Each structure stands twice: as structure tokens, then as C-alpha cells.
mmCIF file of C-alpha atoms and ligand atoms in Angstrom:
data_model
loop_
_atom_site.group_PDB
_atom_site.id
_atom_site.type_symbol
_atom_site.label_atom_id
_atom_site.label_comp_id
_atom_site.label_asym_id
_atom_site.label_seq_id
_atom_site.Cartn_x
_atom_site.Cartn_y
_atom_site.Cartn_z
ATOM 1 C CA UNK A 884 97.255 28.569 111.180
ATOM 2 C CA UNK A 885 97.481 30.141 114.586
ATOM 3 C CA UNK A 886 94.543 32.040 115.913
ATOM 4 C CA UNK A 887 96.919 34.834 116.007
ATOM 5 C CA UNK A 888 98.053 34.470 112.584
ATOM 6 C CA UNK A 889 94.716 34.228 111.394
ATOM 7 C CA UNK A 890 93.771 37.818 113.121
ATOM 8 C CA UNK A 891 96.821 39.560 111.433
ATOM 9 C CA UNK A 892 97.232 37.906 108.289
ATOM 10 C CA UNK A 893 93.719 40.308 107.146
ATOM 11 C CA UNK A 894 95.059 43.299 108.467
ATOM 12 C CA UNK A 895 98.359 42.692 107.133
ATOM 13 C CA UNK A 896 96.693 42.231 104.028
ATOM 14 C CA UNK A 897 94.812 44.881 103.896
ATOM 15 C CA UNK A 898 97.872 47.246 104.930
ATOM 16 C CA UNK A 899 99.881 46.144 101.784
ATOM 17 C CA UNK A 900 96.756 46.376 99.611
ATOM 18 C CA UNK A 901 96.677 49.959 100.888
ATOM 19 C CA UNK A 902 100.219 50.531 100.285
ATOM 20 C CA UNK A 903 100.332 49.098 97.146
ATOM 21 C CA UNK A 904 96.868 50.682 96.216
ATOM 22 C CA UNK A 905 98.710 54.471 97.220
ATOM 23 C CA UNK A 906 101.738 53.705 95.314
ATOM 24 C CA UNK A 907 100.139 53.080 91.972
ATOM 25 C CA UNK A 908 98.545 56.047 92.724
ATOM 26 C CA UNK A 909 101.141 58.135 92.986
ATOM 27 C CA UNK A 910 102.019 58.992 89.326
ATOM 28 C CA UNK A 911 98.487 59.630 88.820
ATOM 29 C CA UNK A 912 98.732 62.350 91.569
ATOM 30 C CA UNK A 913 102.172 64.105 89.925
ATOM 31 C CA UNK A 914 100.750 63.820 87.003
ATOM 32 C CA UNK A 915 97.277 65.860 88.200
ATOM 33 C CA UNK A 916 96.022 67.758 84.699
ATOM 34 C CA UNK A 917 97.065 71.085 85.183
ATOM 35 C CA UNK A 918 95.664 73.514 86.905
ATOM 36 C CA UNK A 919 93.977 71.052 89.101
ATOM 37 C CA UNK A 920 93.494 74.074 92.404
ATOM 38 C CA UNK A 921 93.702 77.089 92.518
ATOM 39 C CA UNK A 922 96.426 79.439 90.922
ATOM 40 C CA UNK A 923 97.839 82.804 92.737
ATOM 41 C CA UNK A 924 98.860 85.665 90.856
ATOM 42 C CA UNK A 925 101.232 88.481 92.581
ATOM 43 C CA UNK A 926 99.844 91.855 91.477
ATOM 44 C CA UNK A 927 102.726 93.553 93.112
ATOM 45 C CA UNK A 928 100.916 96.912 93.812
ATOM 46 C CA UNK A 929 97.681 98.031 96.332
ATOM 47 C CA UNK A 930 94.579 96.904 95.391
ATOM 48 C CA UNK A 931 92.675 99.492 92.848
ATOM 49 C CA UNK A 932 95.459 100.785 91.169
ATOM 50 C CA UNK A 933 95.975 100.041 87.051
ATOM 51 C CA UNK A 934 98.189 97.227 87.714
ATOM 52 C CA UNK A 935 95.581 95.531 89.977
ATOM 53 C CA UNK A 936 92.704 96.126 87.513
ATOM 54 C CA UNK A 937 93.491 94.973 84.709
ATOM 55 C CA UNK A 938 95.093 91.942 86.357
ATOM 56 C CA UNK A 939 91.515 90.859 87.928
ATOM 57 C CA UNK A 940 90.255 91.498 84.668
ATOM 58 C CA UNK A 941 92.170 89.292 82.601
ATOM 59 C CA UNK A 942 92.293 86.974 85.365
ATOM 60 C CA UNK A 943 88.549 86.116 85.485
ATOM 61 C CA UNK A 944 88.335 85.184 81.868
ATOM 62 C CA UNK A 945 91.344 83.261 81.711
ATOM 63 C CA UNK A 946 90.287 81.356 84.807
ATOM 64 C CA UNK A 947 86.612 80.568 82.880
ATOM 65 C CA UNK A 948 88.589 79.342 80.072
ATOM 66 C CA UNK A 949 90.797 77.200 82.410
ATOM 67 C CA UNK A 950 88.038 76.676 84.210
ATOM 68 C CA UNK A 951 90.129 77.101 87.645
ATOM 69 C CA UNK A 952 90.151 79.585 90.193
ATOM 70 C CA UNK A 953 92.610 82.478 89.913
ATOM 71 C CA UNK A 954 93.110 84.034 93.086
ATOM 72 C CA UNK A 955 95.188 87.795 93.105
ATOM 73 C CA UNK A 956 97.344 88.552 95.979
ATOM 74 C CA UNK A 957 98.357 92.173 96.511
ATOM 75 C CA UNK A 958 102.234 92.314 97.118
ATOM 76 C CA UNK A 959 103.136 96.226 97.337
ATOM 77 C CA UNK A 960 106.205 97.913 98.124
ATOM 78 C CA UNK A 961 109.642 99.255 96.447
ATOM 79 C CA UNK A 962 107.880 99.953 92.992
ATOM 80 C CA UNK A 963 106.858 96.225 92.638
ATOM 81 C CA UNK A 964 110.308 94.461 93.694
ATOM 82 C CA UNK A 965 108.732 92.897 96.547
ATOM 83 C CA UNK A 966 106.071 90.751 95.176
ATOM 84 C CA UNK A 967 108.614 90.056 92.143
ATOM 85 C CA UNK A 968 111.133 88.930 94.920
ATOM 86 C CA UNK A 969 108.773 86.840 96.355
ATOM 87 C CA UNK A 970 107.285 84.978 93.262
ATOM 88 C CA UNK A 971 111.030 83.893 91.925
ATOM 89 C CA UNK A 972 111.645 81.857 95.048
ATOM 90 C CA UNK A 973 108.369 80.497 95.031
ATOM 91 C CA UNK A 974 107.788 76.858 93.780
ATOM 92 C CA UNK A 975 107.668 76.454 90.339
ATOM 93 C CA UNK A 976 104.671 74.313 90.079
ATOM 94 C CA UNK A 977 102.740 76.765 88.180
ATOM 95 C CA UNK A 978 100.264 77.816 91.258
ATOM 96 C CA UNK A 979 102.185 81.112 91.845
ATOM 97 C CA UNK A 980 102.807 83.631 88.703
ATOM 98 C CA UNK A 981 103.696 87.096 88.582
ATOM 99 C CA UNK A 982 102.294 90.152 87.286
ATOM 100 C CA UNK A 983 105.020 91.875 85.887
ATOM 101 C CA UNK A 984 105.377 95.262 83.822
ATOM 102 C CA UNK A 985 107.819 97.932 82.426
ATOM 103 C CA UNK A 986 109.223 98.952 85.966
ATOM 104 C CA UNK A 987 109.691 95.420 87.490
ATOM 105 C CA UNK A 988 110.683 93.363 84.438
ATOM 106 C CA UNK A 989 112.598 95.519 82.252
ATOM 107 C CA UNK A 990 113.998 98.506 84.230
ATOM 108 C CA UNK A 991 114.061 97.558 87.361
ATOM 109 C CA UNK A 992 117.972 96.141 87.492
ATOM 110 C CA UNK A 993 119.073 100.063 86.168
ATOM 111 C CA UNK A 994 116.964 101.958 89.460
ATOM 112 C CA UNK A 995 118.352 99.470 92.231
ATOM 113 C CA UNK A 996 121.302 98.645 93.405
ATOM 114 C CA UNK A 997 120.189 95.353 95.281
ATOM 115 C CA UNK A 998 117.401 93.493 93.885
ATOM 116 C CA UNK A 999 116.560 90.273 94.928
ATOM 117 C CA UNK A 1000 115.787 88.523 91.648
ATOM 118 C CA UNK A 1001 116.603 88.581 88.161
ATOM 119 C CA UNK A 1002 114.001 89.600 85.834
ATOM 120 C CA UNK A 1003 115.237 87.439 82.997
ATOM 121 C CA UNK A 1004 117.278 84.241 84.870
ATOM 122 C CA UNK A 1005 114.526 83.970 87.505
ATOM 123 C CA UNK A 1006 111.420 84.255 85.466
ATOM 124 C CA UNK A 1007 109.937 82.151 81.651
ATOM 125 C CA UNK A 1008 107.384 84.303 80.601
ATOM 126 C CA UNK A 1009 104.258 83.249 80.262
ATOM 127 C CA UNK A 1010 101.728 85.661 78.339
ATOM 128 C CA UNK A 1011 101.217 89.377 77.955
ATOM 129 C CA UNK A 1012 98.130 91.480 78.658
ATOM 130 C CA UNK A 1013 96.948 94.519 76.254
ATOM 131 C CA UNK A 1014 99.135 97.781 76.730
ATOM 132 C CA UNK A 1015 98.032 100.716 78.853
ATOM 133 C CA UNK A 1016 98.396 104.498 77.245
ATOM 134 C CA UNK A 1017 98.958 107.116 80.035
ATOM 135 C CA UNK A 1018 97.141 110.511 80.752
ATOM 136 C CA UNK A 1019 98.829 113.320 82.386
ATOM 137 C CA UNK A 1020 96.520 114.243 85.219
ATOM 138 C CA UNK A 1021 96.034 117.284 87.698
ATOM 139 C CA UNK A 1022 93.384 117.761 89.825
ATOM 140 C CA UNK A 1023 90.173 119.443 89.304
ATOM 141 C CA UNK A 1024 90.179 123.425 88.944
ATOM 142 C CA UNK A 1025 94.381 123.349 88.998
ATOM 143 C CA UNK A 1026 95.765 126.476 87.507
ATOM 144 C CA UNK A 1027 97.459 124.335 85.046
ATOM 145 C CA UNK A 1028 95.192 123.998 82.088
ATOM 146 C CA UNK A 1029 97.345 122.655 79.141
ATOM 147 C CA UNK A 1030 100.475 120.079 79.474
ATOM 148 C CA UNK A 1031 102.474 123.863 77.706
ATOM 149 C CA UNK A 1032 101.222 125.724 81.074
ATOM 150 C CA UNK A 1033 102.984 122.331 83.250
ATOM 151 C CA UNK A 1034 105.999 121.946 81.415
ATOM 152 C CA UNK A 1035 106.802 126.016 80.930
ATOM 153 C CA UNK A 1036 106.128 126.762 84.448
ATOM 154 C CA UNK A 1037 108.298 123.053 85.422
ATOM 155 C CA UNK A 1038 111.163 125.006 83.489
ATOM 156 C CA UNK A 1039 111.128 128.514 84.728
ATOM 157 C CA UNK A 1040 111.011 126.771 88.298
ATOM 158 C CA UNK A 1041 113.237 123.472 88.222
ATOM 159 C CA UNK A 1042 112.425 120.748 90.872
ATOM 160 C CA UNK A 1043 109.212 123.182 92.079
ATOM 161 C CA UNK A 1044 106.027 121.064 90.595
ATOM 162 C CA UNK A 1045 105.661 117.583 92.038
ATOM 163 C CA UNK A 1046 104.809 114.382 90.701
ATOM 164 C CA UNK A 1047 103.364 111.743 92.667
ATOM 165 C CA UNK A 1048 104.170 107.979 90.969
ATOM 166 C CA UNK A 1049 103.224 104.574 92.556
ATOM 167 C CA UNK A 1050 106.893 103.990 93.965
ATOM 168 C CA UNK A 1051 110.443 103.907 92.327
ATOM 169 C CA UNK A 1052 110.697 101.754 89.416
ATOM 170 C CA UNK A 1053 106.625 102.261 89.407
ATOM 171 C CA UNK A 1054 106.038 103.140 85.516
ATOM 172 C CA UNK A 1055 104.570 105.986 86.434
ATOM 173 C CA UNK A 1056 107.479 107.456 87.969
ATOM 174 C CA UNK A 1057 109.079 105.953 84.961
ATOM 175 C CA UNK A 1058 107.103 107.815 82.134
ATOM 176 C CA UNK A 1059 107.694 110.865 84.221
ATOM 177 C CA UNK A 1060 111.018 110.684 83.968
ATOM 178 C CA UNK A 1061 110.817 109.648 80.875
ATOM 179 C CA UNK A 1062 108.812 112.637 80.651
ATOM 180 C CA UNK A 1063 110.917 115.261 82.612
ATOM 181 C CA UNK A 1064 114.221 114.265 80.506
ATOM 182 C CA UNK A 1065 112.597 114.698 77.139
ATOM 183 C CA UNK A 1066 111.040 117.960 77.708
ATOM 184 C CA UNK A 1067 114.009 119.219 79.813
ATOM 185 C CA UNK A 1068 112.704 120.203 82.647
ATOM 186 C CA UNK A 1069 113.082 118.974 86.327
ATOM 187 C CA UNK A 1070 110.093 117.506 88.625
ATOM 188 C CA UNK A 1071 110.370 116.414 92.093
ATOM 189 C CA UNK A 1072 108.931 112.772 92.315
ATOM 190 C CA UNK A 1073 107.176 111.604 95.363
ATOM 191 C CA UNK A 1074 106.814 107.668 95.432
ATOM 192 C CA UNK A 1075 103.407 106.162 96.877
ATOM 193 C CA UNK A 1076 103.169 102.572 97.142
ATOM 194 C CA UNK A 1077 100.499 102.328 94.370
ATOM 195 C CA UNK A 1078 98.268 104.621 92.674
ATOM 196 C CA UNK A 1079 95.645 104.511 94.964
ATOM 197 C CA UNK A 1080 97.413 106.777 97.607
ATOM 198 C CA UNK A 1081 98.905 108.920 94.875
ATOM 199 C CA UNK A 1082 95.355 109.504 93.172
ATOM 200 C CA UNK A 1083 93.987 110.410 96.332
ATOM 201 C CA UNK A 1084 96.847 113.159 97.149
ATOM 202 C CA UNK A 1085 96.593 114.445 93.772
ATOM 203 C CA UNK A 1086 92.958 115.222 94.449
ATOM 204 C CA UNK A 1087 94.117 116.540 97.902
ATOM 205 C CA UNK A 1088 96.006 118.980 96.489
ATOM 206 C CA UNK A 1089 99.282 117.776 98.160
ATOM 207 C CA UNK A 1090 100.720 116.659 94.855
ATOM 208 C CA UNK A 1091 100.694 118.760 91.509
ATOM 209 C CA UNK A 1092 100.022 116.355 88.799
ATOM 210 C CA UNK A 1093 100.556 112.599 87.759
ATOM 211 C CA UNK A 1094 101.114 110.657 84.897
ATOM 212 C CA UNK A 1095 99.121 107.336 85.248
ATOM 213 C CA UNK A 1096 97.064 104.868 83.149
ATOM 214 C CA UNK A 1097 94.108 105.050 81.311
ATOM 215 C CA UNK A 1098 92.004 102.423 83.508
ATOM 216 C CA UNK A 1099 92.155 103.830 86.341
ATOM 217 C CA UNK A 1100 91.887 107.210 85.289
ATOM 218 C CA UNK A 1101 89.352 107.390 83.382
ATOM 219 C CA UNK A 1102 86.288 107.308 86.297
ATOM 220 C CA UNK A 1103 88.266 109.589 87.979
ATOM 221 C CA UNK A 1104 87.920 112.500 84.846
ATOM 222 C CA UNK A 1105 84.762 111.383 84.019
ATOM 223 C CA UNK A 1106 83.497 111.608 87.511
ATOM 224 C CA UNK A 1107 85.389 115.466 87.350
ATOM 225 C CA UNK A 1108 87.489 114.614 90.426
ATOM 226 C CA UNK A 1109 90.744 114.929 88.332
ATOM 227 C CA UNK A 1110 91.746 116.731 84.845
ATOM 228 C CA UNK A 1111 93.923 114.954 81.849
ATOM 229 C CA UNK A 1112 95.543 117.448 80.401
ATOM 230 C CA UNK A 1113 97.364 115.051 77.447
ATOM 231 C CA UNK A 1114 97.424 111.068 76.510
ATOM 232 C CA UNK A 1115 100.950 109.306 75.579
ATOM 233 C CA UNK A 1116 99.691 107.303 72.791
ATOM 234 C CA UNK A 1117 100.156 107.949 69.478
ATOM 235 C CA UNK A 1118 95.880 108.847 68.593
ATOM 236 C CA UNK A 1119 93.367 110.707 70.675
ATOM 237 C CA UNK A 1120 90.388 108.793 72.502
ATOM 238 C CA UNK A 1121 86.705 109.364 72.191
ATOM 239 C CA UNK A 1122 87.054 108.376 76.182
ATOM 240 C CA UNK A 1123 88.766 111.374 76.471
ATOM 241 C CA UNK A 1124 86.952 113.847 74.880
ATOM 242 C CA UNK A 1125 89.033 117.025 73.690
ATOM 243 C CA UNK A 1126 92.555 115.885 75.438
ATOM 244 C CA UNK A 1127 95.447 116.059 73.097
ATOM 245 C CA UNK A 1128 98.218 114.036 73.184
ATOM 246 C CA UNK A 1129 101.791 115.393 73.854
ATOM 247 C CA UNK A 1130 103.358 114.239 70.610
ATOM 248 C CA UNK A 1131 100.808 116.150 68.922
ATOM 249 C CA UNK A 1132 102.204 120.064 70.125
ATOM 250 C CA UNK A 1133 104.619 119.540 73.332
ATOM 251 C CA UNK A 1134 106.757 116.527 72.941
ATOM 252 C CA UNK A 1135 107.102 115.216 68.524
ATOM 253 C CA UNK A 1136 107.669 111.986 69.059
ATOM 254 C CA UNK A 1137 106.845 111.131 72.803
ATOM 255 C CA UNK A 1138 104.980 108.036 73.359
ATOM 256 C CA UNK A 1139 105.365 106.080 77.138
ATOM 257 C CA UNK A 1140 102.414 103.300 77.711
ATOM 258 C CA UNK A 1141 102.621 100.497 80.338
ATOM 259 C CA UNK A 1142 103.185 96.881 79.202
ATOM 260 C CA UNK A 1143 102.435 94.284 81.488
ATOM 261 C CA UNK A 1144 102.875 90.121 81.323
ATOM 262 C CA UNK A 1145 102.256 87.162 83.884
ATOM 263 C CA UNK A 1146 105.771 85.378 84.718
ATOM 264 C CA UNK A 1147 106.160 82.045 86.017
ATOM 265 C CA UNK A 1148 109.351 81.118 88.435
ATOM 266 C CA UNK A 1149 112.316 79.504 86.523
ATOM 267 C CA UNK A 1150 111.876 76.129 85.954
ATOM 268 C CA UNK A 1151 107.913 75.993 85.964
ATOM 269 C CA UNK A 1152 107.192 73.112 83.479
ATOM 270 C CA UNK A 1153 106.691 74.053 79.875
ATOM 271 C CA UNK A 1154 102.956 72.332 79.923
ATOM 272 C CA UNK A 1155 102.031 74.657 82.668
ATOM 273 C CA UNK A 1156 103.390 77.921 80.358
ATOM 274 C CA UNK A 1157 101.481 76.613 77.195
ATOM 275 C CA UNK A 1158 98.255 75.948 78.780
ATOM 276 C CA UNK A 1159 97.695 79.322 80.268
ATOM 277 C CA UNK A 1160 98.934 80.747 77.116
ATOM 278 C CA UNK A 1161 97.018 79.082 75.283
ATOM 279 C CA UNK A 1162 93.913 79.851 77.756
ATOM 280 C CA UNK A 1163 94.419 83.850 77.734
ATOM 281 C CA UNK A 1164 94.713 83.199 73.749
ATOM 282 C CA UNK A 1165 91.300 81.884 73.791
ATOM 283 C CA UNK A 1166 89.827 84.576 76.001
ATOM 284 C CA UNK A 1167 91.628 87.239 73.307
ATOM 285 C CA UNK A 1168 88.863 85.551 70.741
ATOM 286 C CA UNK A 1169 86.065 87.198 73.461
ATOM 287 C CA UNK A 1170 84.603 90.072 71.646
ATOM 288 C CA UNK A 1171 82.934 91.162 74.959
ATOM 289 C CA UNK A 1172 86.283 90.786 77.467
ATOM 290 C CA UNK A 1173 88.304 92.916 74.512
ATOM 291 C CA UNK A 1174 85.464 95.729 73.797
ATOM 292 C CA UNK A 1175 85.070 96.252 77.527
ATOM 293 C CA UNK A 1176 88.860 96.586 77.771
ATOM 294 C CA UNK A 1177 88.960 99.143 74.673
ATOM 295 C CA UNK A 1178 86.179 101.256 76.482
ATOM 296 C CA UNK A 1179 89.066 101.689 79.279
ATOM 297 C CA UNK A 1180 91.651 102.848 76.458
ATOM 298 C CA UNK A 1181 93.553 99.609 76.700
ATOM 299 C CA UNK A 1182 94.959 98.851 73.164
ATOM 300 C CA UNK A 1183 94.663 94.725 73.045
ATOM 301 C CA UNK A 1184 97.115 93.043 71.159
ATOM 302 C CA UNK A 1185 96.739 90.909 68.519
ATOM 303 C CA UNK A 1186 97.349 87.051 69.578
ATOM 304 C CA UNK A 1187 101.330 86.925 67.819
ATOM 305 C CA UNK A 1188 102.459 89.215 70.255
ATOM 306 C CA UNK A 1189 101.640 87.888 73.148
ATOM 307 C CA UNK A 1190 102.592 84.464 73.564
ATOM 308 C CA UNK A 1191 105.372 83.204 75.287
ATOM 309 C CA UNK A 1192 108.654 84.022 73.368
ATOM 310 C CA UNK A 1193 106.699 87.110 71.849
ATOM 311 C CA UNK A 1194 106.771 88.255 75.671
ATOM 312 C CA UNK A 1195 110.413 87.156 76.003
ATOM 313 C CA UNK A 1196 112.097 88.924 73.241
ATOM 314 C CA UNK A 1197 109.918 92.125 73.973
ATOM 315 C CA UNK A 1198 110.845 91.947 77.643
ATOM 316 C CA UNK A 1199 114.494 91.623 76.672
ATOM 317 C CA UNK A 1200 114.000 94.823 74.115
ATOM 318 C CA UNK A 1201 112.163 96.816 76.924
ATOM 319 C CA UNK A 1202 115.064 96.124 79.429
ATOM 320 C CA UNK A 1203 117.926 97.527 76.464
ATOM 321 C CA UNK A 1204 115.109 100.639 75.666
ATOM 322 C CA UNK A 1205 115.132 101.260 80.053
ATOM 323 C CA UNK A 1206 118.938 100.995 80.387
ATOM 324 C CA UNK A 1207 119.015 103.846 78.258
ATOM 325 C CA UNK A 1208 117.078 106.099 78.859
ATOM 326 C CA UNK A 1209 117.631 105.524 83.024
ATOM 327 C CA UNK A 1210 121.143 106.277 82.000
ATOM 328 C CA UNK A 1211 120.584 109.248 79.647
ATOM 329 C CA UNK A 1212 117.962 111.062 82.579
ATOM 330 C CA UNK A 1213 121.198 110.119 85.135
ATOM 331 C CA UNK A 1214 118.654 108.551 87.633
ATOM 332 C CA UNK A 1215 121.073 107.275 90.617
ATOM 333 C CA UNK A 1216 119.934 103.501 91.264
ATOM 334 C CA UNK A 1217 118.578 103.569 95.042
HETATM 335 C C1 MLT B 2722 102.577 101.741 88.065
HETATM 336 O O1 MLT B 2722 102.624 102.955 87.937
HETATM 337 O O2 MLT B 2722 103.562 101.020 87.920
HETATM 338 C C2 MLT B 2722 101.258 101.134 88.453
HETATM 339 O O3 MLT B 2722 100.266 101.945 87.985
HETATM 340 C C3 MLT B 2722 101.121 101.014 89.906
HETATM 341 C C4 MLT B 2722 99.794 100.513 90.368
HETATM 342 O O4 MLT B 2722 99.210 99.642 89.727
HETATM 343 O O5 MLT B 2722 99.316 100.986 91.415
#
């Protein structure tokens, strides 16, 4: 052997050892055990609103069941279509899900006219979180001191009273409207990009009342910065302490909560949708996460109704339910 031959024949072994060694690895690598870094959710509306809340909370127990970090990313704007938007055209690996609800999963496709995804061709659910019942709120000392004082003075002055809501296609703006066509009577909405903002004008006095969820709104009444004049949901809560709810005198029959899910882009793979289901299935079976979440109003559902084709066929339900009544309170899609 040449003395040059003898210097490279090492290093030229050593370079296909390497290249061998890297591409046995290589199916070990796509085939990583899911999750195997850390997983983004989209909560598609600011920070400290409902939507954001009780996505951190289910969050950090499903990521100590999985073990895994779950990072949220705050994606506001146009009553949640933007972060939607942006999670169907992300990679389906599994790393980026969405926080979807009533507004951007079910009735958003009615309220605009150009939306960049489709709620049910873009998006496999994945699993759904507990519901949210809604409060009608005004702010402390308002001369409105019933939901009957609201509505009767909304319908001897059509369009005068207005109702902040976290953005168009928010589900507050959509239980108001839901809201305003049931009762006959005629708000003006004024869309905030969350909550937050909203909350804050209410207490300003620049807004006249809100109808928003109980998570969020419960500090604020307890702390007396804002009043709930009447719940959505079918029985009263101890959390709210003498505040009817409208189906019970106002509205027979009148019952609007928020629903929300995680979605995963089209084509994530089907290991990746059972393991997380299967993970917020197991943090259900928490006493603590669940009581904690009851103290806030939140009605958990049992485990068959939340997995992944229980979320499918009640998204696809909620989008026929939306159609309908969007069409029947003749809201023009934006
Ligand atoms: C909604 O009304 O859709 C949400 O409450 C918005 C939010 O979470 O801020």
C-alpha cells in the first residue's frame, strides 16, 4: 500500500462508517415517539381572555400526562380566523394544534365572506375541553339592574345599548346575537380583539354590557368590578350567588355556552391524534384539574364526548345549528 493510501484508507473508512452509521439512523429519527419536543397550541385570542384560560389550563395537565412541554401562542385578530388560518397551513407533524371554538370552527364560514381555511377539510379534530356557560355582565353601579331592565329599555330604543364582544365571529358577539334575535330587540356590537380590551371598556363605562364566559368573569364580579345580571345555562351557580338565568323569566328556552376543542392540520398522523386524546382523557380522571375547573362554572364533560369523532360529529352539528341561526338574525357575512 502507498503511504498515501494508507493515510486515506482510515479516513475513508471512517467517513462511510459515519454515513452508514447516520443512515441506519434515520428511521429511528422519523420514527421519534411522539411528542418527542415541544408542542404549540394557537389560542387565537389575547392573552387573559376565556379562550386563553382555559387553554393554559388544560394544557398544563395534559402536558404532565404527556410529559412534554406545551407551549401557547397568542394569535388574535378577526374573531379567531387568524390563528385558525395560520395553524391549517402549518405542518402537520403534530407540534402545532389549534384551539378552536363555536365562532372559528362552526360559524365562522356563515360571518365571512373570505376565510382562509376550512374548518372541516383543513382540520381532524383532536379532543374537546369542558363547555363554558355565559353571564350577561354590566359594570358596577349601571342603572340596569335585571337582564328585564336591558332587554325592555334595548326595545323601546333599537340599536341604542352597546355590546362589546371579543371580535366578529368571537362567541361572544355570537351569543349576543344569538341573544338580540331571540328576545327581539336590536344591540349595536362593538368587536375588541379579545375579552381583555372589552372587559376593561365595560368597566370604563364606554360599553353598556357584555355577554362573556364564566372563567373569566367570575373574579371580575366577585372582586365587584362588574355585575352579572343572568347565566345562559340551564341551572343557577353557587359561584354566582342570587343571578338568575334568562331561561328562567326573560328568554324560556335560551341557553348559548362556548364549546371549545384542540384541532390538528389535515393530514397530522392518526398516532399523534390518539395519543393526546388519550392524554387529556387521562387528565379528565384528575379529581383536582376537574373540581378546580367546576369552581370556575365550567361544566366538564364526561370522557364519550370528547374524543376525537365525538368532537367531529359535534363540530359538524354546531356548524348546521350556526348556519341557522346567522341566517335567521340576517347577519351580513363581512
Ligand atoms: C370569545 O368570545 O370568543 C372568547 O371569549 C374570546 C377570548 O377568549 O378573548
Amino acid at each position: 500500500m502507498n503511504p498515501f493510501n494508507a493515510f486515506i484508507w482510515p479516513a475513508w473508512r471512517s467517513a462511510l462508517g459515519s454515513l452508514l452509521l447516520a443512515t441506519a439512523m434515520q428511521p429511528a429519527l422519523a420514527e421519534d415517539p411522539y411528542p418527542s419536543r415541544p408542542i404549540t397550541w394557537v389560542v387565537p385570542f389575547a392573552a387573559g381572555g376565556p379562550t386563553d384560560a382555559i387553554a393554559r389550563n388544560v394544557a398544563q395537565r395534559v402536558s404532565t400526562v404527556l410529559g412534554n412541554t406545551i407551549v401557547i401562542e397568542n394569535v388574535p385578530g378577526a374573531g379567531g380566523t387568524v390563528g385558525a388560518a395560520k395553524v391549517a397551513r402549518a405542518r402537520p407533524d403534530g407540534y402545532t394544534l389549534f384551539v378552536g371554538h363555536t365562532g372559528t370552527m362552526a360559524a365562522a364560514p356563515y360571518l365571512f365572506k373570505t376565510l382562509k381555511y376550512d374548518p372541516a377539510k383543513d382540520f381532524v379534530p383532536v379532543f374537546r375541553f369542558p363547555d363554558t356557560p355565559m353571564v350577561l355582565l354590566v359594570k358596577n353601579g349601571s342603572r340596569f339592574k335585571t337582564a328585564t331592565e336591558l332587554l325592555d329599555e334595548a326595545r323601546k330604543n333599537p340599536g341604542k345599548l352597546t355590546f362589546g364582544t371579543a371580535g366578529v365571529g368571537s362567541s361572544s358577539h355570537l351569543a349576543a346575537e344569538h341573544l338580540a334575535s331571540t328576545a327581539k330587540v336590536k344591540f349595536t356590537f362593538i368587536p375588541y380583539k379579545g375579552t381583555g380590551p372589552a372587559m376593561s371598556d365595560l368597566m370604563g363605562g364606554q360599553i353598556d354590557a357584555m355577554l362573556d364566559q364564566t372563567n373569566v368573569s367570575l373574579p371580575q364580579t366577585q372582586g365587584g368590578r362588574l355585575t352579572a345580571l343572568a347565566l345562559t345555562s340551564r341551572a343557577r351557580m353557587d359561584m354566582f350567588p342570587n343571578v338568575p338565568n334568562l331561561t328562567e323569566r326573560e328568554l324560556p328556552g335560551f341557553l348559548a355556552f362556548t364549546w371549545y376543542g384542540i384541532y390538528a392540520p389535515t393530514g397530522t398522523p392518526q398516532n399523534v391524534v390518539d395519543t393526546l386524546s388519550k392524554a387529556y382523557t387521562k387528565a379528565l380522571a384528575d379529581a383536582e384539574f376537574t373540581g378546580a375547573l367546576r369552581k370556575q362554572g365550567i361544566d366538564v364533560l364526561p370522557a364519550e364526548r370528547v374524543g376525537p369523532e365525538a368532537l367531529k360529529a359535534f363540530t359538524a352539528s354546531e356548524a348546521v345549528k350556526w348556519e341557522k341561526v346567522i341566517k335567521d338574525a340576517g347577519i351580513p357575512p363581512q
